[in-house]
Short mmCIF file of C-alpha atoms and ligand atoms in Angstrom, two decimals:
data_model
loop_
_atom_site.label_atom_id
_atom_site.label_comp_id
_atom_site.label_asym_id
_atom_site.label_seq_id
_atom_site.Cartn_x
_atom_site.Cartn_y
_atom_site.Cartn_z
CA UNK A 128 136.31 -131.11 22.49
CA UNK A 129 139.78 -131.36 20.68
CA UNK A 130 139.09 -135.29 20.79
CA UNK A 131 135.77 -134.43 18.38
CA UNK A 132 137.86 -132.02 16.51
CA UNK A 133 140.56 -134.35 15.67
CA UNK A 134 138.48 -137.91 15.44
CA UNK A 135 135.26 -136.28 13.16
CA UNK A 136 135.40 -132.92 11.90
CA UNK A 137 139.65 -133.47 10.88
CA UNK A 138 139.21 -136.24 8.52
CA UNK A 139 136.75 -134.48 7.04
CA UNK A 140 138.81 -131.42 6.23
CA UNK A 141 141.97 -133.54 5.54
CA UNK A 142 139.92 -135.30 2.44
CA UNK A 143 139.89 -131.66 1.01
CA UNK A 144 143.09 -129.94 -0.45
CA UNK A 145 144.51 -127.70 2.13
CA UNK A 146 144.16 -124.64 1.10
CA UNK A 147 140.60 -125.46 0.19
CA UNK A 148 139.87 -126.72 3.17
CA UNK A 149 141.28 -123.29 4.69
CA UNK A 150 139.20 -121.16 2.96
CA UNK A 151 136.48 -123.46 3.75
CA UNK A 152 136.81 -123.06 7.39
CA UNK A 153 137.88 -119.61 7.18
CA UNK A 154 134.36 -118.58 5.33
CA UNK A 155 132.79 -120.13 8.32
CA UNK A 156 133.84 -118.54 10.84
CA UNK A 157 133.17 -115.17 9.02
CA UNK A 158 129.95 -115.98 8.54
CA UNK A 159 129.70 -117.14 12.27
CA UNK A 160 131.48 -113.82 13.45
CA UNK A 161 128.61 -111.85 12.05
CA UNK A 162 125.71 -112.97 13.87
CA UNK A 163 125.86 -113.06 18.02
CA UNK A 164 124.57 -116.34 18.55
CA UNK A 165 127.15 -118.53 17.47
CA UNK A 166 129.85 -116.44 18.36
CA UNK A 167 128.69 -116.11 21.44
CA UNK A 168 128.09 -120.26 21.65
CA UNK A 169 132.23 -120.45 20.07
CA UNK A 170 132.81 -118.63 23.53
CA UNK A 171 131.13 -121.03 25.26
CA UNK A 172 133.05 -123.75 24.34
CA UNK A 173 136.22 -122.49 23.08
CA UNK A 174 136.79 -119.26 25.63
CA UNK A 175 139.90 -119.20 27.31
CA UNK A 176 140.25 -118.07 31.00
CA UNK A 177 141.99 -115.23 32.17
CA UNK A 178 145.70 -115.04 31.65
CA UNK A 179 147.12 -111.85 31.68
CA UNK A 180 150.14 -110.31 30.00
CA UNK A 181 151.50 -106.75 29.78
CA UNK A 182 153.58 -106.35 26.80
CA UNK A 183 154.73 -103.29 24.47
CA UNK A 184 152.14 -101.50 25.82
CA UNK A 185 149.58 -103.49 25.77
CA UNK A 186 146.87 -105.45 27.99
CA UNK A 187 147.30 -109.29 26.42
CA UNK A 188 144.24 -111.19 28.15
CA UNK A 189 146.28 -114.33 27.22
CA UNK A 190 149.70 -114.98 25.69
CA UNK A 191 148.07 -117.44 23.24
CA UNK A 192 147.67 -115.63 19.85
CA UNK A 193 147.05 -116.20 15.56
CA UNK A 194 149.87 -116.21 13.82
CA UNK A 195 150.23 -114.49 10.69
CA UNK A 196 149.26 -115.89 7.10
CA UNK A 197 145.54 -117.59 8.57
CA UNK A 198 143.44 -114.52 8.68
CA UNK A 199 144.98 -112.85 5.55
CA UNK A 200 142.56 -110.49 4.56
CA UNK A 201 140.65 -110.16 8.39
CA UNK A 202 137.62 -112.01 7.69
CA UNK A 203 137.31 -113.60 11.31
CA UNK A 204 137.90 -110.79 13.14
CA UNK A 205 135.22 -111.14 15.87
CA UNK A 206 135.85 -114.62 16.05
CA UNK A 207 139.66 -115.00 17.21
CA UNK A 208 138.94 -114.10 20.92
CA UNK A 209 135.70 -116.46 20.85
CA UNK A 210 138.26 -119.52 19.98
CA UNK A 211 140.53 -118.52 23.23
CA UNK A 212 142.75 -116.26 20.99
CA UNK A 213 144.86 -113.30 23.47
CA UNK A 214 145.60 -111.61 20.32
CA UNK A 215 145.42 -111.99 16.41
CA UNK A 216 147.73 -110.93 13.67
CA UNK A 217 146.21 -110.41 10.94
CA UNK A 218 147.54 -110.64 7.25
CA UNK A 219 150.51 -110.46 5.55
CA UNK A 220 149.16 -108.10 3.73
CA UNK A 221 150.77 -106.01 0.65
CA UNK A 222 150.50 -102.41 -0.64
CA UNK A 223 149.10 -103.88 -4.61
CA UNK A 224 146.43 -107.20 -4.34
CA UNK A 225 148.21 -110.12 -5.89
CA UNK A 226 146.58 -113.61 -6.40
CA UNK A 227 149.88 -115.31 -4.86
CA UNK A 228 151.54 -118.30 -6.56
CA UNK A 229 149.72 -120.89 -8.50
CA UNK A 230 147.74 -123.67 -6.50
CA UNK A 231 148.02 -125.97 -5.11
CA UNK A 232 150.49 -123.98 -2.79
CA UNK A 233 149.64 -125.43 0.86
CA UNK A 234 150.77 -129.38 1.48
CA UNK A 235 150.35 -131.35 4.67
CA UNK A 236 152.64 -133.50 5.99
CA UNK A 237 149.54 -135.31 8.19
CA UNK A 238 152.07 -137.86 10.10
CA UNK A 239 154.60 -135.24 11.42
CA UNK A 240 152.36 -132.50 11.84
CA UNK A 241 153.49 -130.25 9.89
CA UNK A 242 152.48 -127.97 6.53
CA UNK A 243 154.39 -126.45 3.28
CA UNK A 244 153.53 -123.82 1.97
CA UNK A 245 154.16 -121.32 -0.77
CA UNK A 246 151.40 -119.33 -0.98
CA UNK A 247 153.16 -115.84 -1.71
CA UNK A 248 151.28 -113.46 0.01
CA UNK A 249 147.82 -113.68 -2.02
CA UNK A 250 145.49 -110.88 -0.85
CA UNK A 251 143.48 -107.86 -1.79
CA UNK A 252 145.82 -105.20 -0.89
CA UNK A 253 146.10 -103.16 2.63
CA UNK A 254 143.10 -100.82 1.43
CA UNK A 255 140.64 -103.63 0.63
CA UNK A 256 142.33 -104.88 4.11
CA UNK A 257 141.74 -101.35 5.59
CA UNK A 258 137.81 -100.83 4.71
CA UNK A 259 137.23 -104.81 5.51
CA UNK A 260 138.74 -103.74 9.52
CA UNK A 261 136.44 -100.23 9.17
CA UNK A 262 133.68 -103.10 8.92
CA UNK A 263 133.91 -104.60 12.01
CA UNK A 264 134.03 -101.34 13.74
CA UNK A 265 131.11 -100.13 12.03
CA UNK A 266 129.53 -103.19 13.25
CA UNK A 267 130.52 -102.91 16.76
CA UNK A 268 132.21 -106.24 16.73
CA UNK A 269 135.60 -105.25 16.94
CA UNK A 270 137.84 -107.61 19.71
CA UNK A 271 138.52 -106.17 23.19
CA UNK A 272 142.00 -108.29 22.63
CA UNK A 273 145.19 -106.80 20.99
CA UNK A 274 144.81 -106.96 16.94
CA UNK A 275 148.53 -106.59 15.01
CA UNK A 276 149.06 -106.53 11.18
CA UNK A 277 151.82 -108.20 9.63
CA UNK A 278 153.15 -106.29 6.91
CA UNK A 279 154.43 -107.89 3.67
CA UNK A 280 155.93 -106.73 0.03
CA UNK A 281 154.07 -106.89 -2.83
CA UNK A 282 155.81 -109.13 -5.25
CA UNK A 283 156.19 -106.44 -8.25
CA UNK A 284 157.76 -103.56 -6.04
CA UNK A 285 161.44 -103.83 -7.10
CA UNK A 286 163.56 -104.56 -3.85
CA UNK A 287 165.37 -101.40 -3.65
CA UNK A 288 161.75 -99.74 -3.40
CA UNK A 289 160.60 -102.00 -0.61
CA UNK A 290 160.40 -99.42 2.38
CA UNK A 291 157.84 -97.60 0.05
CA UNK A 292 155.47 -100.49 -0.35
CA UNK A 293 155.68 -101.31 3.52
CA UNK A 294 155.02 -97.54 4.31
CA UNK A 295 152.23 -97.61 2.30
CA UNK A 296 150.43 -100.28 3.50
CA UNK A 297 151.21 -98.88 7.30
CA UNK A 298 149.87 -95.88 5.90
CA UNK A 299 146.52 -97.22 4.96
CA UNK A 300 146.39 -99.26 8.44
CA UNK A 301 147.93 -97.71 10.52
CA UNK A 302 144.79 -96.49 12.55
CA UNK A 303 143.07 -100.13 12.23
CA UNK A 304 145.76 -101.94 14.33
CA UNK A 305 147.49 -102.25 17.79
CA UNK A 306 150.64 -103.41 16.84
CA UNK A 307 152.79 -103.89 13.02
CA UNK A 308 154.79 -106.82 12.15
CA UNK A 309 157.53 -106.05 9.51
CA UNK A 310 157.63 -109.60 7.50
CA UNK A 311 160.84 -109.49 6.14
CA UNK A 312 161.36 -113.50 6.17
CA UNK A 313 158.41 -114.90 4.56
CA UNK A 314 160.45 -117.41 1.91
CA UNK A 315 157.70 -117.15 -0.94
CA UNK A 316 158.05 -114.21 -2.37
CA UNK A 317 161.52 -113.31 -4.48
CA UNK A 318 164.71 -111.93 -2.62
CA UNK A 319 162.21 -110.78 0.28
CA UNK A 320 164.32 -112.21 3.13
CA UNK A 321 167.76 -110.08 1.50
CA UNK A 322 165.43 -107.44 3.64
CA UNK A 323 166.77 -108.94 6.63
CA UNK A 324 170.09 -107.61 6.35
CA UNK A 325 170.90 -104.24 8.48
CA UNK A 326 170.63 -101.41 5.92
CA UNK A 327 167.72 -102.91 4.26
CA UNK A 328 165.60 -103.52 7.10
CA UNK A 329 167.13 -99.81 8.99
CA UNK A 330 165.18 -97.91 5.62
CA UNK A 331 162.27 -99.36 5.78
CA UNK A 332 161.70 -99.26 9.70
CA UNK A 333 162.90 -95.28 8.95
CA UNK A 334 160.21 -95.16 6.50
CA UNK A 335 157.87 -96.67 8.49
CA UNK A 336 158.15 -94.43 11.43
CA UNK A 337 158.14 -91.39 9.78
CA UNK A 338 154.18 -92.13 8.97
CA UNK A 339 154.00 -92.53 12.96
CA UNK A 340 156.01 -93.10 15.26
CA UNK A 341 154.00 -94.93 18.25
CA UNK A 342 152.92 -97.78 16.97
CA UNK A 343 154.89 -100.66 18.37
CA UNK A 344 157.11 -102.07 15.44
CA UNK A 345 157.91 -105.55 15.37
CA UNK A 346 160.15 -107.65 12.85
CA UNK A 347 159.26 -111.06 11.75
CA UNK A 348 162.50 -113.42 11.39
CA UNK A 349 162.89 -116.68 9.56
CA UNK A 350 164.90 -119.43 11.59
CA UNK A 351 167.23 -120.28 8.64
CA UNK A 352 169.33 -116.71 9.89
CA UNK A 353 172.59 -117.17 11.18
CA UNK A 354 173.22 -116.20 14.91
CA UNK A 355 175.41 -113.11 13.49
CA UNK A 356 172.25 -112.57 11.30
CA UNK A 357 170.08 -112.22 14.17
CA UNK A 358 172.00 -110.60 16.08
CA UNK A 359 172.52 -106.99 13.12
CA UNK A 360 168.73 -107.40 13.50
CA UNK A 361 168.70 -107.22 17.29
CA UNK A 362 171.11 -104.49 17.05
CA UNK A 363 168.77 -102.40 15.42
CA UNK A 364 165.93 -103.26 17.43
CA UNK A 365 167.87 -101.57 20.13
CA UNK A 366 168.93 -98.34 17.93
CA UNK A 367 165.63 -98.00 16.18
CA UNK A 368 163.39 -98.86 19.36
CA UNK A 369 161.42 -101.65 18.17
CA UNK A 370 158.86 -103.18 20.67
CA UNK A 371 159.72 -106.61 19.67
CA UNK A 372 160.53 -109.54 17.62
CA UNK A 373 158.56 -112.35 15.98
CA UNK A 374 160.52 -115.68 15.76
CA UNK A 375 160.06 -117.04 14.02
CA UNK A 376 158.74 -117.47 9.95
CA UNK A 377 158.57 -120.90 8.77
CA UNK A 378 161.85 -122.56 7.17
CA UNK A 379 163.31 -123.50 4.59
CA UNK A 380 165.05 -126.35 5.55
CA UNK A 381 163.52 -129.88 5.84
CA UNK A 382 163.97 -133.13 8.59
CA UNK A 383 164.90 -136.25 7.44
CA UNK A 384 161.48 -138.40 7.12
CA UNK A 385 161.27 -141.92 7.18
CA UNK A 386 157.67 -141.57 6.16
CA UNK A 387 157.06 -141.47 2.25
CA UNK A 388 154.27 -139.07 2.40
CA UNK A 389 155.69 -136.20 4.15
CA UNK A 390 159.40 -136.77 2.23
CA UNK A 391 157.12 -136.56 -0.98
CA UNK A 392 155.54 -133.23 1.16
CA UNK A 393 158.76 -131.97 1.82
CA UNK A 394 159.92 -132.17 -1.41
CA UNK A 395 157.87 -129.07 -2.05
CA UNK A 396 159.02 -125.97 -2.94
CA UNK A 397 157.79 -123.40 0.14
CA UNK A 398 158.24 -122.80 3.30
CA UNK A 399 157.96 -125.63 6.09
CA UNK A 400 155.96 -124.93 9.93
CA UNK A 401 154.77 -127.44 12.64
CA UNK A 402 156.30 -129.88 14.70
CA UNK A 403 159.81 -129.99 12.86
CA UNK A 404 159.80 -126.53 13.48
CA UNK A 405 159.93 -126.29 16.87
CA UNK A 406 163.24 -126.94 18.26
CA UNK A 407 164.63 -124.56 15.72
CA UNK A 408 162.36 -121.36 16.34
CA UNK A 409 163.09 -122.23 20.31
CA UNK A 410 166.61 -121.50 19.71
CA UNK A 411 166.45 -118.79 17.76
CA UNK A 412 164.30 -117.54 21.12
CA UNK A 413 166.67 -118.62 23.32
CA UNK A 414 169.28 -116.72 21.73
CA UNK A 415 167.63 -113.55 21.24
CA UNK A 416 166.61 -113.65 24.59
CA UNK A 417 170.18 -114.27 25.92
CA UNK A 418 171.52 -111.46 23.60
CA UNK A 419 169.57 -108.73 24.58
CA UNK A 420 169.46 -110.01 28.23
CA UNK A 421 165.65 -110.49 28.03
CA UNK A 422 165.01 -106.74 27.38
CA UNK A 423 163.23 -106.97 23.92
CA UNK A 424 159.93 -108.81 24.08
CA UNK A 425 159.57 -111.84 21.80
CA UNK A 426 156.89 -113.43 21.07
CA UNK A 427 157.34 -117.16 19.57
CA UNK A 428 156.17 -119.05 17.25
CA UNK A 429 156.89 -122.24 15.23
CA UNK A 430 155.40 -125.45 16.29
CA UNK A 431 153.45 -124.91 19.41
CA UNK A 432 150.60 -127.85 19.58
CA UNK A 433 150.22 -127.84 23.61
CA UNK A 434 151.25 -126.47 26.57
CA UNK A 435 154.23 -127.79 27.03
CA UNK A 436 155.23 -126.79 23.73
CA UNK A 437 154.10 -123.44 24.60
CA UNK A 438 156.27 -123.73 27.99
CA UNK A 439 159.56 -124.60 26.56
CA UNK A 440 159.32 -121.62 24.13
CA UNK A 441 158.29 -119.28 27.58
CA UNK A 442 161.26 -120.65 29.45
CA UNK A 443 163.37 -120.48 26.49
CA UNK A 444 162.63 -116.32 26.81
CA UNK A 445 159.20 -115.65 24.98
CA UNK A 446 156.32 -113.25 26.76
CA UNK A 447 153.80 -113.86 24.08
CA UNK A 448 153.07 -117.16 21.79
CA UNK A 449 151.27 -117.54 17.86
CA UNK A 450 149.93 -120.44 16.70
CA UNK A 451 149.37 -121.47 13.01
CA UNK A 452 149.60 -125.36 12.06
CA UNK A 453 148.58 -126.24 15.48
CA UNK A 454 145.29 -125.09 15.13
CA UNK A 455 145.10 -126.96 11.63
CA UNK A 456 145.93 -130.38 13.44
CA UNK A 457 144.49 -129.79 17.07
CA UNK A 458 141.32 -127.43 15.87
CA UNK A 459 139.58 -124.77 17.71
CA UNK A 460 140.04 -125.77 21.29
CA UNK A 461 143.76 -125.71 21.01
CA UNK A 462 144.21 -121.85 22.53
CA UNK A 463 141.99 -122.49 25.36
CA UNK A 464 144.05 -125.91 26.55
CA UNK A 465 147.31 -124.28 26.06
CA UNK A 466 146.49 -121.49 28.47
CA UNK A 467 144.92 -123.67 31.05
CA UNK A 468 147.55 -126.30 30.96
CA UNK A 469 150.56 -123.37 30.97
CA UNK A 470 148.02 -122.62 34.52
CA UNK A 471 148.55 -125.95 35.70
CA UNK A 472 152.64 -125.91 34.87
CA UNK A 473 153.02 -122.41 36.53
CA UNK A 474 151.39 -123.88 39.72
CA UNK A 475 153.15 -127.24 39.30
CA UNK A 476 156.20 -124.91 39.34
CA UNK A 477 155.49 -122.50 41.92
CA UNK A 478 155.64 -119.89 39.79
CA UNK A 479 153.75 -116.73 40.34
CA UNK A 480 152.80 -115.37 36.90
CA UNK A 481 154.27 -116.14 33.68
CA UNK A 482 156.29 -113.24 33.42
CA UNK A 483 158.25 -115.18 35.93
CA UNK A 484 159.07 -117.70 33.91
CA UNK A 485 160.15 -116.23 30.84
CA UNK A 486 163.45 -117.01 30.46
CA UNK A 487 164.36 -119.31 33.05
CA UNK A 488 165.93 -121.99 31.67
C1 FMN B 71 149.69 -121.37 4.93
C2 FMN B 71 150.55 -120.43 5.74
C3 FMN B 71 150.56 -119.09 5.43
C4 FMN B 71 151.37 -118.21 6.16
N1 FMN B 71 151.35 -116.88 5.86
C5 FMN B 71 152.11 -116.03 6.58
C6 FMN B 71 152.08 -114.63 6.33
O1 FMN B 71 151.33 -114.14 5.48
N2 FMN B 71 152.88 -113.83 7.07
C7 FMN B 71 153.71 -114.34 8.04
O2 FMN B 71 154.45 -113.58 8.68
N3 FMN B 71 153.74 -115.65 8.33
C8 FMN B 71 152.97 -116.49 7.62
N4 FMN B 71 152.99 -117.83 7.92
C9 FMN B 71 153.91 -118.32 8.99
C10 FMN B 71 153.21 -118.44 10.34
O3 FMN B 71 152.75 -117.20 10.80
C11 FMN B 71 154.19 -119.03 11.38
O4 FMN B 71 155.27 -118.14 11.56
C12 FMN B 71 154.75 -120.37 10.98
O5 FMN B 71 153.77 -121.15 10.33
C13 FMN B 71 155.28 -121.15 12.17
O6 FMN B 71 154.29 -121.37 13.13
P1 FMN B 71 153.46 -122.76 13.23
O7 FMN B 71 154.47 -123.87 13.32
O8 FMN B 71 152.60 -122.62 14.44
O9 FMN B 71 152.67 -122.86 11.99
C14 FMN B 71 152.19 -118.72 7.20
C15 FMN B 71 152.16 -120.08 7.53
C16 FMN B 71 151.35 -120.93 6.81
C17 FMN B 71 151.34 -122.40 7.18
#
């Protein structure tokens, strides 16, 4: 399946502009999520088995997830947990709808697998977002899987009135999600990642849980913060109770490239994911999860293509994984392989469950 993925339907989309091609897909599988049948037939063939995972509170029927930034507005709703998907985070979305930066905003870098972008949090505002979710449950076709919403700032909110915008937003969602991710390290939209630092990121998780107080709170971090960075944000996961942390965002920094193309890629303004990714956002995992001893959940991202991607990031200390370019570049059976290969490692390991193995190297 990923073979017809990557050898005919792939070229196809890769003759298109990326972020054309996105939407292109993307409009598909909304349309596809509204009627049964092919949902039902994306099961079929994409379904992932069983893989359980308990986390903040919630029953993950696989650690696989979507990453934040591919279902911006939740258009595809029905359709994550027919393509294997254990969970889907939808957005970022922002209090005011803004069109984002100018196009063409989303590059690939085909030979090292990897994507820039700087698309700057285009979308139609969390209560467009809101009555879009109220949709799908009016429709019945709301996942049985965990559904989070990450949470950005609308670019013309000064910074020193952030923690309003966020609360907002939460405000309007709050009811049409599982879980919240607080993006704070997105690196397209102005002086958003300052909100990293201690006091920043304190107000607005204050302002947050004063709409409510129950919903797990996660924070999104980018893998360009320093260790002591990480570690004033893991500090107040502990003081302000969050249920977790995302690592990571994509990066700012670039690889050296012997290939033309992807230098010429690279030289784009934005924020870089994929396979040059990956080492990094493992060891910003690794040291979370050594810092806090492996008592705050993380779930990892950055890079994941196939399972043994998705192991080194488990063993490095993270209970739940997101993918994002890996689905551009492996296509729609990618969830479903990771989680029966990581079934295959666990046994080729004598591991029990994967909560065994987070962690262990
Ligand atoms: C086009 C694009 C848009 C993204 N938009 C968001 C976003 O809105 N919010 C967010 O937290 N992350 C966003 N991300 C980052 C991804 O969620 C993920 O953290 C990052 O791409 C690393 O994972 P990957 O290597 O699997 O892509 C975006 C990534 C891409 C490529």
């Amino acid at each position: 399946m990923g073979w017809c993925y990557r050898r005919l339907l792939r070229p196809l989309l890769f003759l298109q502009d990326s972020e054309a091609a996105h939407n292109r897909v993307l409009a598909g599988l909304a349309w596809a999520g509204r009627g049964r049948l092919l949902a039902s037939l994306a099961n079929v063939c994409y379904g992932a088995p069983e893989m359980s995972v308990e986390c903040f509170g919630l029953h993950f029927p696989n650690p696989i997830g979507l990453a934040g930034g591919m279902d911006k507005a939740g258009v595809a709703v029905p359709m994550w947990p027919r393509l294997g998907f254990g969970f889907a985070e939808l957005g970022g979305v922002t209090r005011h709808a803004q069109p984002g930066n100018e196009p063409p905003r989303m590059f690939r870098a085909v030979a090292e697998q990897a994507l820039v972008n700087r698309m700057g949090f285009n979308n139609a505002g969390a209560e467009a977002m809101a009555a879009t979710l109220d949709g799908w449950r009016a429709r019945g076709q709301w996942p049985a899987h965990p559904v989070g919403i990450n949470l950005g700032k609308s670019k013309t909110t000064p910074i020193n009135e952030a923690q309003e915008d966020y609360a907002f937003s939460f405000r309007a969602l709050k009811n049409h999600a599982d879980f919240f991710v607080i993006n704070v390290s997105s690196p397209n939209t102005p002086n958003l990642r300052e909100l990293q630092d201690k006091t920043a990121l304190d107000e607005i998780i204050a302002a947050l849980r004063e709409v409510n107080d129950s919903k797990p709170l996660l924070v999104k971090i980018a893998p360009d913060l320093s260790n002591d960075a990480i570690d004033d944000v893991l500090d107040l996961a502990a003081t302000r109770k969050l249920a977790g942390i995302v690592a990571t965002n994509t990066t700012i920094a670039r690889p050296d490239s012997s290939n033309a193309i992807c230098r010429s890629t690279y030289g784009e303004t934005g924020g870089l994911s994929g396979a040059p990714l990956r080492t990094r956002s493992t060891e910003v995992i690794r040291h979370i999860h050594q810092q806090t001893k492996g008592s705050l959940p993380i779930i990892g991202v950055g890079g994941i293509f196939n399972a043994d991607d998705a192991w080194e990031k488990i063993t490095a200390g993270a209970s739940l994984l997101q993918i994002y370019t890996g689905l551009v570049y492996e296509g729609p059976g990618i969830a479903s392989a990771i989680v029966k290969g990581l079934k295959k490692r666990l046994n080729r390991e004598g591991v029990d469950s994967l909560k065994e193995a987070v962690g262990q190297q």
